[in-house]
Amino acid sequence: DQQVKQNSPSLSVQEGRISILNCDYTNSMFDYFLWYKKYPAEGPTFLISISSIKDKNEDGRFTVFLNKSAKHLSLHIVPSQPGDSAVYFCAARRYGGSQGNLIFGKGTKLSVKP
Amino acid sequence: GAGVSQTPSNKVTEKGKYVELRCDPISGHTALYWYRQSLGQGPEFLIYFQGTGAADDSGLPNDRFFAVRPEGSVSTLKIQRTERGDSAVYLCASSLMSGGRSGELFFGEGSRLTVL
C-alpha cells in the first residue's frame, strides 16, 4: 500500500509557464515532506522541503504548498525552464523516524518545452 | 571527491551469485543510507548508518541483504544468493547529522545491478 502517491507519471509544460507537481499521502504521521529532482543516470538531488507545521515554503522559483486536511502537497515551479526537465519525487518522513528513512512516491517526469 | 561515490556503476551477475556494492560518502558526513530503486518506482529505504553502527535496518528485505560500515566512512552492501527480483539501481546517500534541512540527503549516481 503506497503511503506517498504521485498520480501523474508525466507532465509537459511550455517554457516560462508554471509547472505544478502534485503529491498525496495517506499517513498523518509524517513530520517532513521533501521534493527531490532526478536527471537520467544521476542520483536524486534535494530541491526543497516543508515541515508539517507549515503550509508554504518558498525558495527562488520553487514553492511547496502543504494542505494537511487534504493530505496533499504540491510543488510549483515559476517560471519553468528547459533545464527543469527531470523526474520529480515527493518524499515524506515519519514522526520519530530516523532522519534518512524517507518514503518516496513513484515520481513525475516533467518536460519543459522551449 | 566532492560527492558520494558508488562502485561499480554497473554490475551484471547470474542468479545465485554473491554481490558487493561499495559507497564512499561525502567527507565529514556521519550518516549513510542505502536505498533501492526498481524500474518505475521511487527509491525505497534499506538501511541507515550513524557512524559505524546500523541505526535503522528496517528496510532490508530479507537476510540475504547485509551492509557494513566498519570504520564509519565507506560502506559495503552485500547481497547473497542473488535473485532476478534484486535487479535495481542501488543508491547510496550521506548527510550531516546536524545543521542543514531535515531530510536532505546527498545521493550518489547509483549502482545498477542486473541479475540474469
PDB file of C-alpha atoms in Angstrom:
ATOM      1  CA  ASP A   1       0.000   0.000   0.000  1.00  0.00           C
ATOM      2  CA  GLN A   2       1.580   3.239  -1.158  1.00  0.00           C
ATOM      3  CA  GLN A   3       1.721   5.888   1.545  1.00  0.00           C
ATOM      4  CA  VAL A   4       3.052   8.588  -0.810  1.00  0.00           C
ATOM      5  CA  LYS A   5       1.367   8.844  -4.184  1.00  0.00           C
ATOM      6  CA  GLN A   6       2.216  10.798  -7.283  1.00  0.00           C
ATOM      7  CA  ASN A   7      -0.670  10.052  -9.592  1.00  0.00           C
ATOM      8  CA  SER A   8       0.664  11.814 -12.667  1.00  0.00           C
ATOM      9  CA  PRO A   9       3.538   9.894 -14.238  1.00  0.00           C
ATOM     10  CA  SER A  10       4.312  12.775 -16.588  1.00  0.00           C
ATOM     11  CA  LEU A  11       3.679  16.473 -17.158  1.00  0.00           C
ATOM     12  CA  SER A  12       4.517  18.693 -20.126  1.00  0.00           C
ATOM     13  CA  VAL A  13       4.737  22.477 -19.778  1.00  0.00           C
ATOM     14  CA  GLN A  14       5.790  25.359 -22.002  1.00  0.00           C
ATOM     15  CA  GLU A  15       8.886  27.306 -21.030  1.00  0.00           C
ATOM     16  CA  GLY A  16       8.026  30.353 -18.930  1.00  0.00           C
ATOM     17  CA  ARG A  17       4.757  28.866 -17.656  1.00  0.00           C
ATOM     18  CA  ILE A  18       4.026  27.411 -14.235  1.00  0.00           C
ATOM     19  CA  SER A  19       4.661  23.726 -13.507  1.00  0.00           C
ATOM     20  CA  ILE A  20       2.543  22.180 -10.750  1.00  0.00           C
ATOM     21  CA  LEU A  21       3.507  18.749  -9.474  1.00  0.00           C
ATOM     22  CA  ASN A  22       1.171  17.032  -7.062  1.00  0.00           C
ATOM     23  CA  CYS A  23       1.598  14.513  -4.272  1.00  0.00           C
ATOM     24  CA  ASP A  24      -0.897  12.837  -1.932  1.00  0.00           C
ATOM     25  CA  TYR A  25      -0.197  10.921   1.237  1.00  0.00           C
ATOM     26  CA  THR A  26      -2.218   8.583   3.382  1.00  0.00           C
ATOM     27  CA  ASN A  27      -0.386   8.657   6.708  1.00  0.00           C
ATOM     28  CA  SER A  28      -0.892  11.575   9.093  1.00  0.00           C
ATOM     29  CA  MET A  29       2.265  10.658  10.986  1.00  0.00           C
ATOM     30  CA  PHE A  30       4.699  12.441   8.680  1.00  0.00           C
ATOM     31  CA  ASP A  31       6.670  15.398  10.042  1.00  0.00           C
ATOM     32  CA  TYR A  32       8.587  16.488   6.951  1.00  0.00           C
ATOM     33  CA  PHE A  33       7.887  16.435   3.246  1.00  0.00           C
ATOM     34  CA  LEU A  34      10.557  16.821   0.609  1.00  0.00           C
ATOM     35  CA  TRP A  35      10.948  17.122  -3.134  1.00  0.00           C
ATOM     36  CA  TYR A  36      13.874  15.622  -4.990  1.00  0.00           C
ATOM     37  CA  LYS A  37      14.801  16.078  -8.639  1.00  0.00           C
ATOM     38  CA  LYS A  38      16.483  13.377 -10.710  1.00  0.00           C
ATOM     39  CA  TYR A  39      18.201  13.611 -14.081  1.00  0.00           C
ATOM     40  CA  PRO A  40      18.900  10.433 -16.092  1.00  0.00           C
ATOM     41  CA  ALA A  41      21.928   8.453 -14.882  1.00  0.00           C
ATOM     42  CA  GLU A  42      22.279  10.681 -11.819  1.00  0.00           C
ATOM     43  CA  GLY A  43      21.209  10.294  -8.225  1.00  0.00           C
ATOM     44  CA  PRO A  44      18.289  12.313  -6.854  1.00  0.00           C
ATOM     45  CA  THR A  45      19.151  15.832  -5.663  1.00  0.00           C
ATOM     46  CA  PHE A  46      17.335  17.633  -2.883  1.00  0.00           C
ATOM     47  CA  LEU A  47      15.164  20.510  -4.028  1.00  0.00           C
ATOM     48  CA  ILE A  48      13.000  21.832  -1.206  1.00  0.00           C
ATOM     49  CA  SER A  49      11.304  20.641   1.981  1.00  0.00           C
ATOM     50  CA  ILE A  50       8.461  21.662   4.254  1.00  0.00           C
ATOM     51  CA  SER A  51       7.719  20.901   7.869  1.00  0.00           C
ATOM     52  CA  SER A  52       4.266  19.553   8.679  1.00  0.00           C
ATOM     53  CA  ILE A  53       3.658  22.612  10.861  1.00  0.00           C
ATOM     54  CA  LYS A  54       3.949  24.933   7.864  1.00  0.00           C
ATOM     55  CA  ASP A  55       1.698  25.362   4.854  1.00  0.00           C
ATOM     56  CA  LYS A  56       4.133  27.008   2.461  1.00  0.00           C
ATOM     57  CA  ASN A  57       7.854  27.170   1.817  1.00  0.00           C
ATOM     58  CA  GLU A  58       9.475  29.143  -0.964  1.00  0.00           C
ATOM     59  CA  ASP A  59      12.962  29.015  -2.438  1.00  0.00           C
ATOM     60  CA  GLY A  60      13.515  31.079  -5.553  1.00  0.00           C
ATOM     61  CA  ARG A  61      11.410  29.698  -8.397  1.00  0.00           C
ATOM     62  CA  PHE A  62      10.266  26.745  -6.264  1.00  0.00           C
ATOM     63  CA  THR A  63       7.379  26.816  -3.800  1.00  0.00           C
ATOM     64  CA  VAL A  64       5.911  23.887  -1.925  1.00  0.00           C
ATOM     65  CA  PHE A  65       2.379  24.055  -0.533  1.00  0.00           C
ATOM     66  CA  LEU A  66       1.061  21.686   2.118  1.00  0.00           C
ATOM     67  CA  ASN A  67      -2.645  21.075   2.742  1.00  0.00           C
ATOM     68  CA  LYS A  68      -2.804  18.807   5.780  1.00  0.00           C
ATOM     69  CA  SER A  69      -6.577  18.456   5.834  1.00  0.00           C
ATOM     70  CA  ALA A  70      -6.466  17.114   2.270  1.00  0.00           C
ATOM     71  CA  LYS A  71      -3.196  15.220   2.848  1.00  0.00           C
ATOM     72  CA  HIS A  72      -1.882  16.883  -0.273  1.00  0.00           C
ATOM     73  CA  LEU A  73       1.221  18.787  -1.238  1.00  0.00           C
ATOM     74  CA  SER A  74       2.267  20.437  -4.435  1.00  0.00           C
ATOM     75  CA  LEU A  75       5.428  21.845  -5.939  1.00  0.00           C
ATOM     76  CA  HIS A  76       5.148  24.974  -8.066  1.00  0.00           C
ATOM     77  CA  ILE A  77       7.926  25.992 -10.425  1.00  0.00           C
ATOM     78  CA  VAL A  78       7.625  29.519 -11.813  1.00  0.00           C
ATOM     79  CA  PRO A  79       8.788  30.276 -14.430  1.00  0.00           C
ATOM     80  CA  SER A  80       9.583  26.815 -15.803  1.00  0.00           C
ATOM     81  CA  GLN A  81      12.843  26.425 -17.713  1.00  0.00           C
ATOM     82  CA  PRO A  82      14.011  23.641 -20.065  1.00  0.00           C
ATOM     83  CA  GLY A  83      16.693  22.724 -17.505  1.00  0.00           C
ATOM     84  CA  ASP A  84      13.905  21.823 -15.074  1.00  0.00           C
ATOM     85  CA  SER A  85      13.075  18.798 -17.234  1.00  0.00           C
ATOM     86  CA  ALA A  86      13.649  15.837 -14.910  1.00  0.00           C
ATOM     87  CA  VAL A  87      11.815  13.311 -12.748  1.00  0.00           C
ATOM     88  CA  TYR A  88      10.482  14.841  -9.532  1.00  0.00           C
ATOM     89  CA  PHE A  89       9.995  12.686  -6.454  1.00  0.00           C
ATOM     90  CA  CYS A  90       7.877  13.576  -3.472  1.00  0.00           C
ATOM     91  CA  ALA A  91       9.091  12.055  -0.180  1.00  0.00           C
ATOM     92  CA  ALA A  92       7.940  12.007   3.427  1.00  0.00           C
ATOM     93  CA  ARG A  93       9.485  11.252   6.789  1.00  0.00           C
ATOM     94  CA  ARG A  94       7.584   9.719   9.714  1.00  0.00           C
ATOM     95  CA  TYR A  95       7.440  11.362  13.148  1.00  0.00           C
ATOM     96  CA  GLY A  96      10.097   9.735  15.265  1.00  0.00           C
ATOM     97  CA  GLY A  97      11.572   8.015  12.251  1.00  0.00           C
ATOM     98  CA  SER A  98      15.268   8.006  11.525  1.00  0.00           C
ATOM     99  CA  GLN A  99      16.403  11.071   9.640  1.00  0.00           C
ATOM    100  CA  GLY A 100      17.016   9.411   6.334  1.00  0.00           C
ATOM    101  CA  ASN A 101      14.201   6.868   6.346  1.00  0.00           C
ATOM    102  CA  LEU A 102      12.132   8.541   3.683  1.00  0.00           C
ATOM    103  CA  ILE A 103       9.128   7.178   1.824  1.00  0.00           C
ATOM    104  CA  PHE A 104       9.199   8.192  -1.820  1.00  0.00           C
ATOM    105  CA  GLY A 105       6.463   8.414  -4.420  1.00  0.00           C
ATOM    106  CA  LYS A 106       6.936   6.916  -7.881  1.00  0.00           C
ATOM    107  CA  GLY A 107       7.882  10.239  -9.430  1.00  0.00           C
ATOM    108  CA  THR A 108       6.527  12.582 -12.091  1.00  0.00           C
ATOM    109  CA  LYS A 109       8.504  13.200 -15.261  1.00  0.00           C
ATOM    110  CA  LEU A 110       8.410  16.912 -16.112  1.00  0.00           C
ATOM    111  CA  SER A 111       9.173  18.051 -19.648  1.00  0.00           C
ATOM    112  CA  VAL A 112       9.581  21.786 -20.223  1.00  0.00           C
ATOM    113  CA  LYS A 113       9.320  22.657 -23.911  1.00  0.00           C
ATOM    114  CA  PRO A 114      11.277  25.649 -25.272  1.00  0.00           C
TER     115      PRO A 114
ATOM    116  CA  GLY B   1      35.891  13.521  -4.267  1.00  0.00           C
ATOM    117  CA  ALA B   2      33.256  16.144  -3.686  1.00  0.00           C
ATOM    118  CA  GLY B   3      30.218  13.908  -3.930  1.00  0.00           C
ATOM    119  CA  VAL B   4      29.042  10.446  -2.933  1.00  0.00           C
ATOM    120  CA  SER B   5      30.924   7.855  -4.963  1.00  0.00           C
ATOM    121  CA  GLN B   6      29.494   4.427  -5.769  1.00  0.00           C
ATOM    122  CA  THR B   7      31.185   1.469  -7.416  1.00  0.00           C
ATOM    123  CA  PRO B   8      30.626  -0.385  -9.620  1.00  0.00           C
ATOM    124  CA  SER B   9      28.303   1.778 -11.690  1.00  0.00           C
ATOM    125  CA  ASN B  10      27.007  -1.354 -13.412  1.00  0.00           C
ATOM    126  CA  LYS B  11      27.060  -4.967 -12.306  1.00  0.00           C
ATOM    127  CA  VAL B  12      25.691  -7.944 -14.197  1.00  0.00           C
ATOM    128  CA  THR B  13      25.593 -11.245 -12.365  1.00  0.00           C
ATOM    129  CA  GLU B  14      23.926 -14.613 -12.515  1.00  0.00           C
ATOM    130  CA  LYS B  15      21.184 -15.815 -10.251  1.00  0.00           C
ATOM    131  CA  GLY B  16      22.588 -17.299  -7.067  1.00  0.00           C
ATOM    132  CA  LYS B  17      25.840 -15.344  -7.082  1.00  0.00           C
ATOM    133  CA  TYR B  18      27.157 -13.030  -4.356  1.00  0.00           C
ATOM    134  CA  VAL B  19      27.478  -9.291  -4.983  1.00  0.00           C
ATOM    135  CA  GLU B  20      29.130  -6.404  -3.157  1.00  0.00           C
ATOM    136  CA  LEU B  21      28.356  -2.752  -3.830  1.00  0.00           C
ATOM    137  CA  ARG B  22      30.538  -0.018  -2.423  1.00  0.00           C
ATOM    138  CA  CYS B  23      29.746   3.517  -1.278  1.00  0.00           C
ATOM    139  CA  ASP B  24      32.186   6.295  -0.384  1.00  0.00           C
ATOM    140  CA  PRO B  25      30.234   9.136   1.297  1.00  0.00           C
ATOM    141  CA  ILE B  26      30.987  12.835   1.331  1.00  0.00           C
ATOM    142  CA  SER B  27      33.894  13.546   3.654  1.00  0.00           C
ATOM    143  CA  GLY B  28      32.672  14.513   7.109  1.00  0.00           C
ATOM    144  CA  HIS B  29      29.186  13.053   6.682  1.00  0.00           C
ATOM    145  CA  THR B  30      28.492  10.765   9.625  1.00  0.00           C
ATOM    146  CA  ALA B  31      25.176   9.416   8.361  1.00  0.00           C
ATOM    147  CA  LEU B  32      25.000   6.993   5.426  1.00  0.00           C
ATOM    148  CA  TYR B  33      21.960   5.436   3.770  1.00  0.00           C
ATOM    149  CA  TRP B  34      21.249   2.733   1.230  1.00  0.00           C
ATOM    150  CA  TYR B  35      18.171   2.868  -0.979  1.00  0.00           C
ATOM    151  CA  ARG B  36      16.994   0.647  -3.816  1.00  0.00           C
ATOM    152  CA  GLN B  37      15.123   1.913  -6.874  1.00  0.00           C
ATOM    153  CA  SER B  38      13.340  -0.607  -9.046  1.00  0.00           C
ATOM    154  CA  LEU B  39      12.118   0.259 -12.530  1.00  0.00           C
ATOM    155  CA  GLY B  40       9.191   2.667 -12.454  1.00  0.00           C
ATOM    156  CA  GLN B  41       9.357   3.094  -8.683  1.00  0.00           C
ATOM    157  CA  GLY B  42      10.706   5.676  -6.310  1.00  0.00           C
ATOM    158  CA  PRO B  43      13.714   4.962  -4.089  1.00  0.00           C
ATOM    159  CA  GLU B  44      12.981   2.510  -1.295  1.00  0.00           C
ATOM    160  CA  PHE B  45      14.821   2.764   2.040  1.00  0.00           C
ATOM    161  CA  LEU B  46      17.038  -0.160   3.008  1.00  0.00           C
ATOM    162  CA  ILE B  47      19.360   0.801   5.870  1.00  0.00           C
ATOM    163  CA  TYR B  48      20.809   3.791   7.707  1.00  0.00           C
ATOM    164  CA  PHE B  49      24.178   4.033   9.454  1.00  0.00           C
ATOM    165  CA  GLN B  50      25.151   6.562  12.063  1.00  0.00           C
ATOM    166  CA  GLY B  51      28.904   6.186  12.323  1.00  0.00           C
ATOM    167  CA  THR B  52      29.820   2.506  12.287  1.00  0.00           C
ATOM    168  CA  GLY B  53      26.518   1.155  13.564  1.00  0.00           C
ATOM    169  CA  ALA B  54      23.310   0.411  11.709  1.00  0.00           C
ATOM    170  CA  ALA B  55      20.804   2.737  13.375  1.00  0.00           C
ATOM    171  CA  ASP B  56      17.867   1.545  11.271  1.00  0.00           C
ATOM    172  CA  ASP B  57      17.886  -1.600   9.126  1.00  0.00           C
ATOM    173  CA  SER B  58      14.126  -1.920   8.895  1.00  0.00           C
ATOM    174  CA  GLY B  59      14.145  -1.679   5.110  1.00  0.00           C
ATOM    175  CA  LEU B  60      16.350  -4.683   4.372  1.00  0.00           C
ATOM    176  CA  PRO B  61      14.003  -7.078   2.532  1.00  0.00           C
ATOM    177  CA  ASN B  62      15.422 -10.346   3.927  1.00  0.00           C
ATOM    178  CA  ASP B  63      18.543 -11.903   5.404  1.00  0.00           C
ATOM    179  CA  ARG B  64      20.241 -12.166   2.017  1.00  0.00           C
ATOM    180  CA  PHE B  65      20.947  -8.445   2.317  1.00  0.00           C
ATOM    181  CA  PHE B  66      23.595  -7.136   4.668  1.00  0.00           C
ATOM    182  CA  ALA B  67      25.564  -3.900   4.933  1.00  0.00           C
ATOM    183  CA  VAL B  68      28.637  -2.841   6.865  1.00  0.00           C
ATOM    184  CA  ARG B  69      30.479   0.372   7.596  1.00  0.00           C
ATOM    185  CA  PRO B  70      33.431  -0.784   9.712  1.00  0.00           C
ATOM    186  CA  GLU B  71      35.324   2.496  10.016  1.00  0.00           C
ATOM    187  CA  GLY B  72      32.431   4.909   9.832  1.00  0.00           C
ATOM    188  CA  SER B  73      33.190   6.031   6.305  1.00  0.00           C
ATOM    189  CA  VAL B  74      32.996   3.629   3.335  1.00  0.00           C
ATOM    190  CA  SER B  75      30.084   1.203   3.338  1.00  0.00           C
ATOM    191  CA  THR B  76      29.521  -2.065   1.502  1.00  0.00           C
ATOM    192  CA  LEU B  77      26.119  -3.521   0.677  1.00  0.00           C
ATOM    193  CA  LYS B  78      26.303  -7.290   0.343  1.00  0.00           C
ATOM    194  CA  ILE B  79      23.709  -9.439  -1.388  1.00  0.00           C
ATOM    195  CA  GLN B  80      23.905 -13.222  -1.120  1.00  0.00           C
ATOM    196  CA  ARG B  81      22.281 -15.749  -3.454  1.00  0.00           C
ATOM    197  CA  THR B  82      21.049 -13.027  -5.775  1.00  0.00           C
ATOM    198  CA  GLU B  83      17.617 -13.383  -7.370  1.00  0.00           C
ATOM    199  CA  ARG B  84      16.236 -11.783 -10.532  1.00  0.00           C
ATOM    200  CA  GLY B  85      13.989  -9.618  -8.361  1.00  0.00           C
ATOM    201  CA  ASP B  86      17.084  -7.994  -6.846  1.00  0.00           C
ATOM    202  CA  SER B  87      17.719  -6.227 -10.165  1.00  0.00           C
ATOM    203  CA  ALA B  88      17.532  -2.489  -9.434  1.00  0.00           C
ATOM    204  CA  VAL B  89      19.600   0.633  -9.003  1.00  0.00           C
ATOM    205  CA  TYR B  90      21.127   0.696  -5.545  1.00  0.00           C
ATOM    206  CA  LEU B  91      21.536   4.253  -4.319  1.00  0.00           C
ATOM    207  CA  CYS B  92      23.774   5.398  -1.510  1.00  0.00           C
ATOM    208  CA  ALA B  93      23.344   8.741   0.238  1.00  0.00           C
ATOM    209  CA  SER B  94      25.035  10.605   3.061  1.00  0.00           C
ATOM    210  CA  SER B  95      24.262  13.569   5.262  1.00  0.00           C
ATOM    211  CA  LEU B  96      25.417  15.618   8.200  1.00  0.00           C
ATOM    212  CA  MET B  97      23.642  14.851  11.435  1.00  0.00           C
ATOM    213  CA  SER B  98      23.413  18.449  12.496  1.00  0.00           C
ATOM    214  CA  GLY B  99      22.553  21.549  10.533  1.00  0.00           C
ATOM    215  CA  GLY B 100      21.065  21.662   7.100  1.00  0.00           C
ATOM    216  CA  ARG B 101      17.470  20.982   6.196  1.00  0.00           C
ATOM    217  CA  SER B 102      15.806  17.951   7.671  1.00  0.00           C
ATOM    218  CA  GLY B 103      15.750  15.003   5.336  1.00  0.00           C
ATOM    219  CA  GLU B 104      18.263  16.495   2.917  1.00  0.00           C
ATOM    220  CA  LEU B 105      20.279  13.561   1.662  1.00  0.00           C
ATOM    221  CA  PHE B 106      23.114  13.702  -0.856  1.00  0.00           C
ATOM    222  CA  PHE B 107      22.807  10.777  -3.259  1.00  0.00           C
ATOM    223  CA  GLY B 108      25.400   9.072  -5.398  1.00  0.00           C
ATOM    224  CA  GLU B 109      24.728   8.086  -9.005  1.00  0.00           C
ATOM    225  CA  GLY B 110      23.858   4.543  -8.011  1.00  0.00           C
ATOM    226  CA  SER B 111      24.997   1.033  -8.868  1.00  0.00           C
ATOM    227  CA  ARG B 112      22.799  -0.682 -11.441  1.00  0.00           C
ATOM    228  CA  LEU B 113      22.529  -4.376 -10.608  1.00  0.00           C
ATOM    229  CA  THR B 114      21.207  -6.819 -13.186  1.00  0.00           C
ATOM    230  CA  VAL B 115      20.639 -10.423 -12.154  1.00  0.00           C
ATOM    231  CA  LEU B 116      20.258 -12.767 -15.122  1.00  0.00           C
TER     232      LEU B 116
END
